[in-house]
Coordinates of C-alpha atoms and ligand atoms in Angstrom, one line a residue:
X380 CA -0.7 0.0 1.6
X381 CA -3.8 -0.7 3.6
X382 CA -3.4 -1.5 7.3
X383 CA -5.0 -4.6 8.9
X384 CA -5.7 -5.3 12.6
X385 CA -7.6 -8.1 14.3
X386 CA -8.2 -9.1 17.9
X387 CA -9.6 -12.3 19.4
X388 CA -9.4 -12.7 23.2
X389 CA -11.1 -11.7 26.4
X390 CA -10.9 -8.0 26.4
X391 CA -13.2 -5.6 24.5
X392 CA -11.8 -5.6 21.0
X393 CA -12.9 -2.1 19.9
X394 CA -10.3 0.1 21.8
X395 CA -7.6 -2.3 20.7
X396 CA -8.7 -2.1 17.1
X397 CA -9.0 1.7 17.1
X398 CA -5.6 2.1 18.7
X399 CA -4.0 -0.3 16.3
X400 CA -5.6 1.6 13.4
X401 CA -4.2 4.8 14.7
X402 CA -0.7 3.3 14.5
X403 CA -1.4 1.9 11.1
X404 CA -2.9 5.1 9.6
X405 CA 0.5 5.8 7.9
X406 CA -0.2 2.8 5.7
X407 CA -3.3 4.2 4.2
X408 CA -5.7 6.9 5.3
X409 CA -8.6 7.5 3.0
X410 CA -11.2 5.5 4.9
X411 CA -11.4 3.1 7.8
X412 CA -13.7 0.6 9.4
X413 CA -14.2 -2.2 11.9
X414 CA -16.3 -5.3 12.3
X415 CA -17.1 -6.8 15.7
X416 CA -18.7 -10.2 16.4
X417 CA -20.7 -11.4 19.3
X418 CA -23.3 -14.0 19.8
X419 CA -23.8 -14.6 16.1
X420 CA -24.1 -10.9 15.3
X421 CA -21.8 -9.1 13.0
X422 CA -21.6 -5.3 13.5
X423 CA -19.8 -3.3 10.9
X424 CA -19.0 0.4 11.1
X425 CA -17.0 2.2 8.5
X426 CA -16.4 5.7 7.2
X427 CA -14.7 7.6 4.4
X428 CA -11.9 9.9 5.6
X429 CA -9.4 9.7 8.4
X430 CA -9.7 7.5 11.4
X431 CA -11.1 10.4 13.3
X432 CA -14.2 10.3 11.1
X433 CA -14.7 6.6 12.0
X434 CA -14.2 7.4 15.7
X435 CA -17.1 9.9 15.5
X436 CA -19.6 7.3 14.3
X437 CA -18.5 4.4 16.5
X438 CA -20.3 3.3 19.6
X439 CA -17.3 3.1 21.8
X440 CA -19.1 1.1 24.5
X441 CA -19.4 -2.0 22.3
X442 CA -18.1 -4.9 24.5
X443 CA -17.4 -7.6 21.8
X444 CA -14.1 -9.5 22.2
X445 CA -13.6 -10.5 18.6
X446 CA -13.1 -8.0 15.8
X447 CA -11.2 -6.8 12.7
X448 CA -10.3 -3.3 11.5
X449 CA -8.9 -1.7 8.4
X450 CA -7.4 1.5 7.2
X451 CA -7.6 1.9 3.4
X452 CA -5.5 3.2 0.5
X453 CA -7.9 3.0 -2.4
X454 CA -7.3 0.8 -5.4
X455 CA -10.7 -0.3 -6.6
X456 CA -13.2 2.5 -6.3
X457 CA -13.0 5.9 -4.7
X458 CA -12.6 6.4 -0.9
X459 CA -16.3 6.3 0.2
X460 CA -18.2 4.8 3.1
X461 CA -19.4 1.9 0.9
X462 CA -15.9 1.1 -0.5
X463 CA -14.3 1.2 2.9
X464 CA -13.5 -2.2 4.6
X465 CA -14.6 -4.5 6.2
X466 CA -16.7 -5.9 3.3
X467 CA -19.6 -8.3 3.9
X468 CA -21.4 -10.8 1.9
X469 CA -25.1 -10.3 1.0
X470 CA -26.3 -12.1 4.1
X471 CA -24.1 -9.9 6.3
X472 CA -22.6 -13.0 8.0
X473 CA -19.1 -12.9 6.6
X474 CA -16.8 -9.8 7.0
X475 CA -13.4 -9.4 5.2
X476 CA -10.5 -7.0 5.5
X477 CA -7.9 -7.1 2.8
X478 CA -4.6 -5.6 1.8
X479 CA -3.5 -6.3 -1.7
X480 CA -5.2 -6.7 -5.1
X481 CA -7.4 -9.5 -6.4
X482 CA -6.4 -9.5 -10.0
X483 CA -9.2 -11.7 -11.4
X484 CA -11.9 -9.8 -9.5
X485 CA -13.8 -8.9 -12.7
X486 CA -14.2 -12.5 -13.8
X487 CA -15.2 -13.5 -10.3
X488 CA -17.6 -10.6 -10.0
X489 CA -19.3 -11.6 -13.3
X490 CA -19.5 -15.2 -12.2
X491 CA -21.0 -14.3 -8.9
X492 CA -23.5 -11.9 -10.5
X493 CA -24.6 -14.8 -12.7
X494 CA -25.3 -16.7 -9.5
X495 CA -27.6 -13.9 -8.4
X496 CA -25.2 -12.0 -6.1
X497 CA -25.7 -8.2 -6.0
X498 CA -22.7 -6.1 -5.1
X499 CA -22.8 -3.0 -3.0
X500 CA -19.2 -1.7 -3.6
X501 CA -16.7 -1.4 -6.4
X502 CA -14.0 -3.3 -4.5
X503 CA -12.2 -6.5 -5.2
X504 CA -12.5 -7.3 -1.5
X505 CA -16.3 -7.6 -1.6
X506 CA -15.9 -10.2 -4.4
X507 CA -13.8 -12.2 -1.9
X508 CA -16.4 -11.8 0.8
X509 CA -19.1 -13.0 -1.5
X510 CA -17.0 -15.9 -2.7
X511 CA -16.2 -17.1 0.8
X512 CA -19.9 -16.9 1.6
X513 CA -20.7 -19.0 -1.4
X514 CA -18.4 -21.7 -0.2
X515 CA -19.5 -21.5 3.5
X516 CA -21.0 -24.7 4.8
X517 CA -20.4 -24.3 8.5
X518 CA -16.6 -24.1 8.5
X519 CA -15.1 -20.7 7.9
X520 CA -11.5 -22.0 7.4
X521 CA -12.6 -24.4 4.7
X522 CA -14.6 -21.7 2.9
X523 CA -11.7 -19.3 2.9
X524 CA -9.4 -22.1 1.6
X525 CA -11.8 -22.9 -1.2
X526 CA -12.3 -19.2 -2.1
X527 CA -8.5 -18.5 -2.1
X528 CA -8.0 -21.3 -4.6
X529 CA -10.1 -19.3 -7.1
X530 CA -8.3 -16.1 -6.5
X531 CA -5.2 -14.7 -8.2
X532 CA -3.4 -11.6 -7.0
X533 CA -2.1 -10.6 -3.7
X534 CA -3.7 -10.6 -0.3
X535 CA -3.3 -10.3 3.4
X536 CA -6.8 -10.9 4.8
X537 CA -8.7 -11.3 8.1
X538 CA -12.1 -12.9 7.9
X539 CA -14.9 -13.1 10.5
X540 CA -18.1 -15.2 10.4
X541 CA -21.1 -14.5 12.6
X542 CA -21.6 -18.2 13.2
X543 CA -18.1 -18.6 14.6
X544 CA -17.9 -15.9 17.2
X545 CA -14.4 -16.5 18.6
X546 CA -12.5 -17.1 15.4
X547 CA -10.5 -15.0 12.9
X548 CA -9.3 -16.7 9.8
X549 CA -6.4 -15.0 8.2
X550 CA -4.3 -15.7 5.1
X551 CA -1.5 -14.2 3.1
X552 CA 0.0 -14.1 -0.3
X553 CA 2.3 -11.2 -1.1
X554 CA 1.1 -8.8 1.5
X555 CA 2.5 -8.7 5.0
X556 CA 0.7 -10.4 7.9
X557 CA 1.8 -11.2 11.5
X558 CA 0.0 -12.7 14.4
X559 CA 0.7 -11.3 17.9
X560 CA 0.7 -13.9 20.7
X561 CA -0.7 -12.8 24.0
X562 CA -2.0 -14.5 27.1
X563 CA -5.5 -15.8 26.2
X564 CA -5.5 -13.6 23.2
X565 CA -4.2 -13.2 19.7
X566 CA -3.8 -10.2 17.5
X567 CA -3.5 -10.0 13.7
X568 CA -1.8 -7.1 11.9
X569 CA -0.2 -6.1 8.7
X570 CA 2.5 -4.3 10.7
X571 CA 4.2 -4.7 14.1
X572 CA 3.4 -1.1 15.0
X573 CA -0.3 -2.0 15.4
X574 CA 0.2 -4.6 18.1
X575 CA 3.4 -3.5 19.9
X576 CA 1.4 -2.1 22.8
X577 CA 0.1 -5.5 23.6
X578 CA 2.8 -8.0 22.7
X579 CA 6.3 -8.3 21.2
X580 CA 5.8 -12.1 20.5
X581 CA 4.9 -12.7 16.9
X582 CA 4.5 -15.3 14.3
X583 CA 5.1 -14.3 10.7
X584 CA 2.4 -15.8 8.4
X585 CA 4.1 -17.1 5.2
X586 CA 2.9 -16.8 1.6
X587 CA 0.2 -19.3 0.9
X588 CA -0.6 -20.0 4.5
X589 CA -3.9 -19.8 6.3
X590 CA -4.2 -19.1 10.1
X591 CA -7.1 -20.2 12.2
X592 CA -7.0 -18.0 15.3
X593 CA -9.0 -18.2 18.6
X594 CA -8.1 -16.7 22.0
X595 CA -6.2 -19.8 23.0
X596 CA -5.2 -21.5 19.8
X597 CA -3.4 -20.6 16.6
X598 CA -3.3 -23.1 13.8
X599 CA -1.3 -22.5 10.6
X600 CA -1.8 -24.6 7.5
X601 CA -1.0 -24.3 3.8
X602 CA -3.7 -23.7 1.2
X603 CA -3.7 -27.4 0.8
X604 CA -4.4 -27.9 4.5
X605 CA -0.9 -29.2 5.4
X606 CA 0.0 -28.1 8.9
X607 CA 2.8 -25.6 9.2
X608 CA 5.0 -25.4 12.4
X609 CA 6.3 -21.9 13.2
X610 CA 8.4 -20.5 16.0
X611 CA 7.3 -17.5 17.9
X612 CA 9.7 -14.6 17.3
X613 CA 10.5 -11.5 19.4
X614 CA 10.0 -8.0 17.9
X615 CA 13.0 -5.8 18.8
X616 CA 11.3 -2.4 18.4
X617 CA 9.8 -0.7 21.4
X618 CA 6.5 1.3 21.8
X619 CA 8.5 4.5 22.5
X620 CA 10.1 4.2 19.1
X621 CA 6.8 4.5 17.3
X622 CA 5.6 7.5 19.3
X623 CA 6.1 11.2 18.5
X624 CA 8.2 11.9 21.7
X625 CA 7.3 15.6 21.6
X626 CA 8.0 16.3 18.0
X627 CA 5.2 17.8 15.8
X628 CA 5.6 15.2 13.1
X629 CA 7.2 11.8 12.7
X630 CA 9.2 13.1 9.7
X631 CA 10.9 15.7 11.9
X632 CA 11.5 13.2 14.7
X633 CA 13.1 10.8 12.2
X634 CA 15.3 13.6 10.6
X635 CA 16.5 14.5 14.1
X636 CA 17.0 10.8 15.1
X637 CA 19.6 10.3 12.3
X638 CA 22.8 10.8 14.4
X639 CA 21.6 8.2 16.9
X640 CA 20.2 5.7 14.5
X641 CA 23.2 5.8 12.3
X642 CA 25.3 5.1 15.3
X643 CA 23.1 2.0 15.8
X644 CA 23.5 1.1 12.1
X645 CA 27.3 1.3 12.3
X646 CA 27.7 -0.2 15.7
X647 CA 29.9 -3.3 15.8
X648 CA 30.4 -3.1 12.1
X649 CA 33.4 -0.7 11.8
X650 CA 36.6 -2.3 13.0
X651 CA 39.1 0.6 13.1
X652 CA 41.8 -1.6 14.5
X653 CA 41.8 -4.0 11.7
X654 CA 40.6 -1.5 9.0
X655 CA 37.8 -3.9 8.3
X656 CA 34.0 -4.0 8.1
X657 CA 32.2 -6.7 10.0
X658 CA 28.9 -7.8 8.4
X659 CA 27.7 -11.0 10.0
X660 CA 24.8 -11.2 7.5
X661 CA 27.3 -11.6 4.6
X662 CA 29.6 -14.3 6.2
X663 CA 28.0 -17.2 4.4
X664 CA 27.9 -15.7 1.0
X665 CA 31.2 -13.7 1.0
X666 CA 33.0 -16.0 -1.5
X667 CA 30.1 -16.0 -3.9
X668 CA 29.5 -12.2 -3.6
X669 CA 33.2 -11.4 -4.0
X670 CA 33.2 -13.6 -7.1
X671 CA 30.2 -11.9 -8.7
X672 CA 30.7 -10.7 -12.2
X673 CA 28.0 -8.1 -11.9
X674 CA 26.0 -6.4 -9.2
X675 CA 22.4 -5.2 -9.6
X676 CA 21.0 -2.8 -7.0
X677 CA 17.2 -2.4 -7.1
X678 CA 14.5 -0.6 -5.2
X679 CA 11.8 2.1 -5.5
X680 CA 11.6 5.8 -4.7
X681 CA 14.0 6.8 -2.0
X682 CA 15.5 3.3 -1.8
X683 CA 16.3 3.6 -5.6
X684 CA 18.1 6.9 -4.9
X685 CA 20.1 5.2 -2.2
X686 CA 20.9 2.4 -4.7
X687 CA 22.2 5.0 -7.1
X688 CA 24.7 6.2 -4.5
X689 CA 25.5 2.5 -4.0
X690 CA 26.3 2.2 -7.7
X691 CA 29.0 4.9 -7.4
X692 CA 30.3 3.3 -4.2
X693 CA 30.5 -0.2 -5.6
X694 CA 32.2 0.9 -8.8
X695 CA 34.7 3.0 -7.0
X696 CA 35.5 0.7 -4.1
X697 CA 34.8 -2.8 -5.4
X698 CA 35.4 -2.4 -9.2
X699 CA 32.6 -4.9 -10.0
X700 CA 30.3 -3.6 -12.8
X701 CA 27.2 -2.4 -11.0
X702 CA 23.8 -1.3 -12.3
X703 CA 20.8 0.2 -10.7
X704 CA 17.3 -0.9 -11.7
X705 CA 13.9 0.4 -10.9
X706 CA 12.4 -2.7 -9.4
X707 CA 9.1 -2.2 -11.3
X708 CA 10.8 -2.1 -14.7
X709 CA 13.4 -4.8 -14.0
X710 CA 10.9 -7.6 -13.4
X711 CA 9.0 -7.1 -16.7
X712 CA 12.0 -6.6 -18.9
X713 CA 13.3 -10.2 -19.4
X714 CA 16.6 -9.2 -17.7
X715 CA 19.8 -11.0 -18.4
X716 CA 20.8 -12.7 -15.2
X717 CA 22.9 -15.7 -14.4
X718 CA 24.7 -17.2 -11.5
X719 CA 27.4 -14.6 -11.8
X720 CA 24.9 -11.9 -10.9
X721 CA 24.3 -10.7 -7.3
X722 CA 21.2 -8.6 -6.8
X723 CA 20.8 -6.3 -3.7
X724 CA 17.2 -5.3 -2.9
X725 CA 17.2 -2.0 -1.0
X726 CA 14.0 -1.4 1.0
X727 CA 13.0 0.2 4.3
X728 CA 9.9 -1.8 4.8
X729 CA 11.0 -5.0 3.2
X730 CA 7.4 -5.3 1.9
X731 CA 7.5 -3.1 -1.3
X732 CA 5.7 -5.2 -3.9
X733 CA 7.8 -4.2 -6.9
X734 CA 11.1 -4.7 -5.1
X735 CA 9.9 -8.1 -3.8
X736 CA 8.9 -9.2 -7.3
X737 CA 12.3 -8.1 -8.7
X738 CA 14.0 -10.1 -6.1
X739 CA 12.0 -13.2 -6.9
X740 CA 12.7 -12.7 -10.6
X741 CA 16.4 -12.6 -10.0
X742 CA 16.3 -15.5 -7.6
X743 CA 14.4 -17.7 -10.1
X744 CA 17.1 -16.9 -12.7
X745 CA 19.9 -18.0 -10.5
X746 CA 21.2 -14.8 -9.0
X747 CA 22.6 -14.5 -5.5
X748 CA 20.1 -12.3 -3.7
X749 CA 20.8 -9.9 -0.8
X750 CA 18.8 -7.4 1.1
X751 CA 19.6 -4.0 2.6
X752 CA 16.4 -3.8 4.6
X753 CA 15.2 -2.1 7.7
X754 CA 12.3 -4.1 9.0
X755 CA 13.5 -7.3 10.6
X756 CA 11.5 -10.4 9.6
X757 CA 9.9 -8.6 6.6
X758 CA 9.2 -10.5 3.4
X759 CA 12.3 -9.2 1.5
X760 CA 14.5 -9.9 4.5
X761 CA 13.2 -13.4 4.7
X762 CA 13.4 -14.3 1.1
X763 CA 16.9 -13.0 0.2
X764 CA 19.9 -15.4 0.5
X765 CA 21.7 -13.0 2.9
X766 CA 21.6 -9.4 3.9
X767 CA 22.5 -6.5 6.1
X768 CA 19.8 -4.8 8.2
X769 CA 19.7 -1.0 8.5
X770 CA 18.9 -0.9 12.2
X771 CA 17.6 2.6 12.0
X772 CA 14.4 1.8 14.0
X773 CA 10.8 2.2 12.8
X774 CA 10.1 4.8 10.1
X775 CA 6.6 6.1 10.4
X776 CA 6.6 9.3 8.3
X777 CA 5.6 8.5 4.8
X778 CA 8.5 10.6 3.5
X779 CA 11.6 8.4 4.0
X780 CA 14.5 10.2 5.7
X781 CA 16.5 8.1 8.2
X782 CA 16.0 5.0 6.0
X783 CA 17.8 6.8 3.1
X784 CA 20.9 7.6 5.3
X785 CA 20.7 4.0 6.7
X786 CA 20.5 2.5 3.2
X787 CA 23.5 4.6 2.0
X788 CA 25.5 3.7 5.2
X789 CA 24.8 0.0 4.7
X790 CA 25.7 0.1 1.0
X791 CA 28.9 2.0 1.9
X792 CA 29.8 -0.7 4.4
X793 CA 29.0 -3.5 1.9
X794 CA 31.2 -1.7 -0.7
X795 CA 34.1 -1.3 1.8
X796 CA 33.6 -5.0 2.9
X797 CA 33.9 -6.2 -0.6
X798 CA 36.5 -3.7 -1.6
X799 CA 38.9 -5.0 1.0
X800 CA 38.5 -8.4 -0.5
X801 CA 39.2 -7.0 -4.0
X802 CA 41.6 -4.1 -4.5
X803 CA 41.0 -1.6 -1.7
X804 CA 44.2 -1.0 0.3
X805 CA 44.2 -1.2 4.1
X806 CA 45.1 2.5 4.0
X807 CA 42.2 3.5 1.8
X808 CA 39.8 1.4 3.9
X809 CA 41.1 3.0 7.1
X810 CA 40.3 6.4 5.7
X811 CA 36.9 5.3 4.6
X812 CA 36.0 3.7 7.9
X813 CA 37.2 6.7 9.9
X814 CA 35.1 9.0 7.7
X815 CA 32.1 6.7 8.1
X816 CA 32.5 6.6 11.9
X817 CA 32.5 10.4 12.0
X818 CA 29.2 10.8 10.1
X819 CA 26.7 10.6 13.0
X820 CA 28.4 13.5 14.8
X821 CA 28.6 15.5 11.6
X822 CA 24.9 15.0 11.0
X823 CA 24.3 16.3 14.5
X824 CA 26.2 19.5 13.6
X825 CA 24.1 20.0 10.6
X826 CA 20.9 19.6 12.7
X827 CA 22.2 22.1 15.1
X828 CA 21.9 24.7 12.3
X829 CA 18.5 23.4 11.1
X830 CA 17.0 26.9 11.5
X831 CA 18.9 28.0 8.4
X832 CA 17.1 25.5 6.3
X833 CA 13.8 26.7 7.7
X834 CA 14.6 30.3 6.8
X835 CA 15.4 29.3 3.2
X836 CA 12.1 27.2 3.0
X837 CA 10.2 30.2 4.3
X838 CA 11.5 32.5 1.5
X839 CA 10.7 30.1 -1.4
X840 CA 7.6 28.1 -0.4
X841 CA 5.4 30.2 -2.7
X842 CA 7.4 29.1 -5.8
X843 CA 5.7 26.2 -7.6
X844 CA 8.8 24.9 -9.5
X845 CA 12.1 24.0 -8.1
X846 CA 15.3 22.4 -9.6
X847 CA 17.8 20.3 -7.7
X848 CA 21.3 19.9 -9.2
X849 CA 24.1 17.6 -8.2
X850 CA 27.1 15.8 -9.7
X851 CA 28.7 12.5 -9.0
X852 CA 27.7 11.1 -5.6
X853 CA 25.4 14.1 -5.1
X854 CA 23.4 13.5 -8.2
X855 CA 21.2 10.9 -6.4
X856 CA 20.9 13.4 -3.5
X857 CA 19.5 16.0 -6.0
X858 CA 16.9 13.4 -7.0
X859 CA 16.1 12.6 -3.4
X860 CA 15.8 16.3 -2.4
X861 CA 13.3 16.9 -5.2
X862 CA 11.3 13.8 -4.3
X863 CA 11.1 14.9 -0.7
X864 CA 9.9 18.4 -1.6
X865 CA 7.2 17.2 -4.1
X866 CA 5.8 14.3 -2.1
X867 CA 5.0 16.3 1.0
X868 CA 4.6 19.9 -0.1
X869 CA 3.1 19.3 -3.6
X870 CA 5.6 21.7 -5.1
X871 CA 6.8 20.5 -8.5
X872 CA 10.5 19.7 -8.2
X873 CA 13.0 18.0 -10.6
X874 CA 16.3 16.6 -9.7
X875 CA 19.0 16.5 -12.4
X876 CA 22.7 15.6 -12.9
X877 CA 23.9 19.3 -13.0
X878 CA 25.5 18.9 -16.5
X879 CA 22.3 17.7 -18.0
X880 CA 20.6 21.1 -17.3
X881 CA 22.0 22.7 -20.4
X882 CA 20.5 19.9 -22.5
X883 CA 17.0 21.1 -22.0
X884 CA 15.8 21.9 -18.5
X885 CA 17.7 25.2 -18.6
X886 CA 14.8 26.5 -20.6
X887 CA 12.7 26.4 -17.4
X888 CA 14.9 28.8 -15.5
X889 CA 13.5 32.3 -15.0
X890 CA 13.7 35.1 -12.5
X891 CA 13.4 33.9 -8.9
X892 CA 13.1 30.1 -9.7
X893 CA 14.7 28.3 -6.7
X894 CA 17.6 26.0 -7.8
X895 CA 19.2 23.9 -5.1
X896 CA 22.8 23.1 -6.1
X897 CA 24.8 20.6 -4.1
X898 CA 28.3 22.1 -4.5
X899 CA 30.4 20.4 -1.9
X900 CA 34.2 20.1 -2.2
X901 CA 35.4 17.5 -4.6
X902 CA 36.5 16.5 -8.0
X903 CA 33.7 18.3 -9.8
X904 CA 33.6 21.4 -7.7
X905 CA 34.7 23.8 -10.5
X906 CA 32.2 22.3 -12.9
X907 CA 29.3 22.7 -10.6
X908 CA 30.3 26.3 -9.9
X909 CA 30.0 26.8 -13.7
X910 CA 26.5 25.3 -13.6
X911 CA 25.6 27.7 -10.8
X912 CA 26.8 30.6 -12.9
X913 CA 24.6 29.4 -15.8
X914 CA 21.6 29.4 -13.5
X915 CA 22.4 32.8 -12.0
X916 CA 22.9 34.5 -15.4
X917 CA 19.3 33.5 -16.2
X918 CA 17.8 34.9 -13.0
X919 CA 17.5 31.7 -11.0
X920 CA 17.8 31.9 -7.2
X921 CA 20.5 29.6 -5.9
X922 CA 20.4 27.7 -2.7
X923 CA 23.8 26.1 -2.4
X924 CA 24.8 23.2 -0.2
X925 CA 28.5 23.7 0.4
X926 CA 31.4 22.4 2.5
X927 CA 32.1 24.3 5.8
X928 CA 34.9 26.8 5.2
X929 CA 34.0 27.5 1.5
X930 CA 33.9 31.3 1.5
X931 CA 33.9 31.6 -2.3
X932 CA 30.6 30.0 -2.9
X933 CA 28.6 32.7 -1.3
X934 CA 29.5 35.0 -4.2
X935 CA 27.6 32.7 -6.6
X936 CA 24.7 31.8 -4.4
X937 CA 21.7 33.5 -2.9
X938 CA 21.8 31.3 0.2
X939 CA 24.4 28.8 1.4
X940 CA 23.7 25.9 3.8
X941 CA 26.9 24.4 5.1
X942 CA 27.8 20.8 5.8
X943 CA 31.0 19.4 7.4
X944 CA 33.7 18.1 5.2
X945 CA 33.9 14.4 4.5
X946 CA 35.3 12.2 1.7
X947 CA 33.3 12.4 -1.5
X948 CA 31.7 8.9 -1.4
X949 CA 30.1 9.7 2.0
X950 CA 28.9 13.2 1.2
X951 CA 25.3 12.1 0.4
X952 CA 24.9 11.2 4.1
X953 CA 25.4 14.9 4.9
X954 CA 24.2 16.8 1.9
X955 CA 20.8 15.1 2.1
X956 CA 20.1 16.5 5.6
X957 CA 19.5 20.2 4.7
X958 CA 17.3 19.0 1.8
X959 CA 15.1 16.9 4.1
X960 CA 14.8 20.0 6.4
X961 CA 13.9 22.3 3.5
X962 CA 11.2 19.9 2.3
X963 CA 9.8 19.4 5.8
X964 CA 9.5 23.2 6.5
X965 CA 8.1 24.0 3.1
X966 CA 5.4 21.4 3.7
X967 CA 4.6 22.8 7.2
X968 CA 4.6 26.4 6.0
X969 CA 2.2 25.4 3.2
X970 CA -0.1 23.7 5.7
X971 CA 0.3 20.2 4.3
X972 CA -0.1 17.0 6.3
X973 CA 3.6 16.1 6.5
X974 CA 3.3 12.6 7.8
X975 CA 0.3 11.6 5.6
X976 CA 0.7 13.3 2.2
X977 CA -2.2 13.1 -0.2
X978 CA -2.5 10.0 -2.3
X979 CA 0.5 8.3 -0.7
X980 CA 1.0 5.6 1.8
X981 CA 4.0 4.1 3.5
X982 CA 5.0 0.7 2.2
X983 CA 3.6 0.2 -1.3
X984 CA 2.5 -3.4 -1.2
X985 CA 0.6 -3.3 -4.5
X986 CA 2.1 -3.1 -8.0
Ligands
LIG174 O1 9.9 0.5 2.0 P1 10.7 0.9 0.8 O2 12.0 1.4 1.1 O3 10.9 -0.3 -0.2 O4 9.9 2.0 0.0 C1 10.2 2.4 -1.3 C2 9.5 3.7 -1.7 O5 8.1 3.4 -1.7 C3 9.7 4.8 -0.7 O6 11.1 5.1 -0.5 C4 9.0 6.1 -1.1 O7 9.5 6.6 -2.3 C5 9.0 7.2 0.0 N1 7.7 7.8 0.1 C6 9.9 8.3 -0.3 O8 9.9 9.2 0.7

């Protein structure tokens, strides 16, 4: 959730840290701070609020060449100057930035207080800074190692010590951390976006590893001081991909990128000559996966919605019993898992703490684990037995858009891949693959009419309660549409399987309440028209998402947004687009910060 950046080299560190923090701000944005070190002096500046508030109080001429920076998403204590990172020990010699949660911080705080330590902040991170200082006897790495042995919880940390001016010590357990390798310099970051402007060569710090970083040297060891050898890896993403490119917001850019990034996602994977799906990432586990008795799809938020679409796809195409689990519930439920279970973790970031924990739980109980992940080299991607990358490029907007369509496309390909090895006929596979190949251009057509969605948003943005209804494959899309609207515009919205409405939520419907109904052509079309009539007769205002050419629907709806025709299993890839646009425009019209909605952060790396 928090963003971490560090620099040790020969250039002034401050502009590099500030630029890195700007690129990390989507990870947490309630306060920010930097610590710079030079000639045995540690200079810490921090401020509550956005990065711009920190920039106003910084002395931008500071020449130091070693420093760390942090952008925070509060867990312990409100977003104040004092609770902002970096945190220092009482002497002001040690500074720490931290992403994660120290779970035994209360016990450690009490212990340190008994030793005479006085705390300035409410944070778990200050506890760590004081603990490192307590162990410090002239060797920062040793002190960090000793302190981390006392700590339980999760962390990605960067530590400076005034007595060791050209050194950053970093460590990781459960929170992402990478080291950028440059010429005569190293960078530390929680996210590749922070360092892409300087290098694409990185080393991924593993769980339980400590890095000792100087301008010219990088030494990795385990917590028990055993040396670790690591290869330098190349990041495939470019700087351009993480910039706005003329769009007002990353969310809008990412919505409009979908035709192109889905082409990338599908490229080389659809073989229309052989009616086959080619997924290199599944080659080694195909036999085991095909033989699975049960498939569990897990994720959080939007990824969980994509997993729900996956459930319908897998049951229809593969005919292996499939369940979808909230990752956060699954891990604490003593789930029944055995070697006949395959678990697919769905995640944009590959760093979501709950999804990662569910994956580890399943792995320990003997399941085959797979990932449908976007960020190459991320924790989930590295820890699954096999997987399929989304290849939709970096997603910066906190509201997930292109990752959803990427996740659904990947799950559709896995379903067809497995289906062909089970009961799916070449003819049915051919139809499915042709429909999938057509999706990017069909999304482009919807985006060409984006103004229609804006007009609808304009009419209803003053309403505080919305309902979203869908059936079958479009039920998860209803959930996703409601999540998009509430997370960025703060309008209360609920998504429902349309038939459930009459079992209670129908009581909410009153004159003028916006009800978005996904009513595309398909097996349940007549039933959803009935649901629309039930809404209408109670005064609700219907915004229908319908298939091009459906002239009848306009009679039952106040507004119709059309999408091109496709096969039912792939409709979510199209029906979600107008819902993303409605949410975006509603948030803009209400003056909300679309890319940095309140209380949220991209990539939820704490439980
Ligand atoms: O990185 P992940 O896909 O694992 O993230 C999962 C959720 O935190 C994420 O989808 C979240 O719900 C988004 N804010 C939704 O727009």
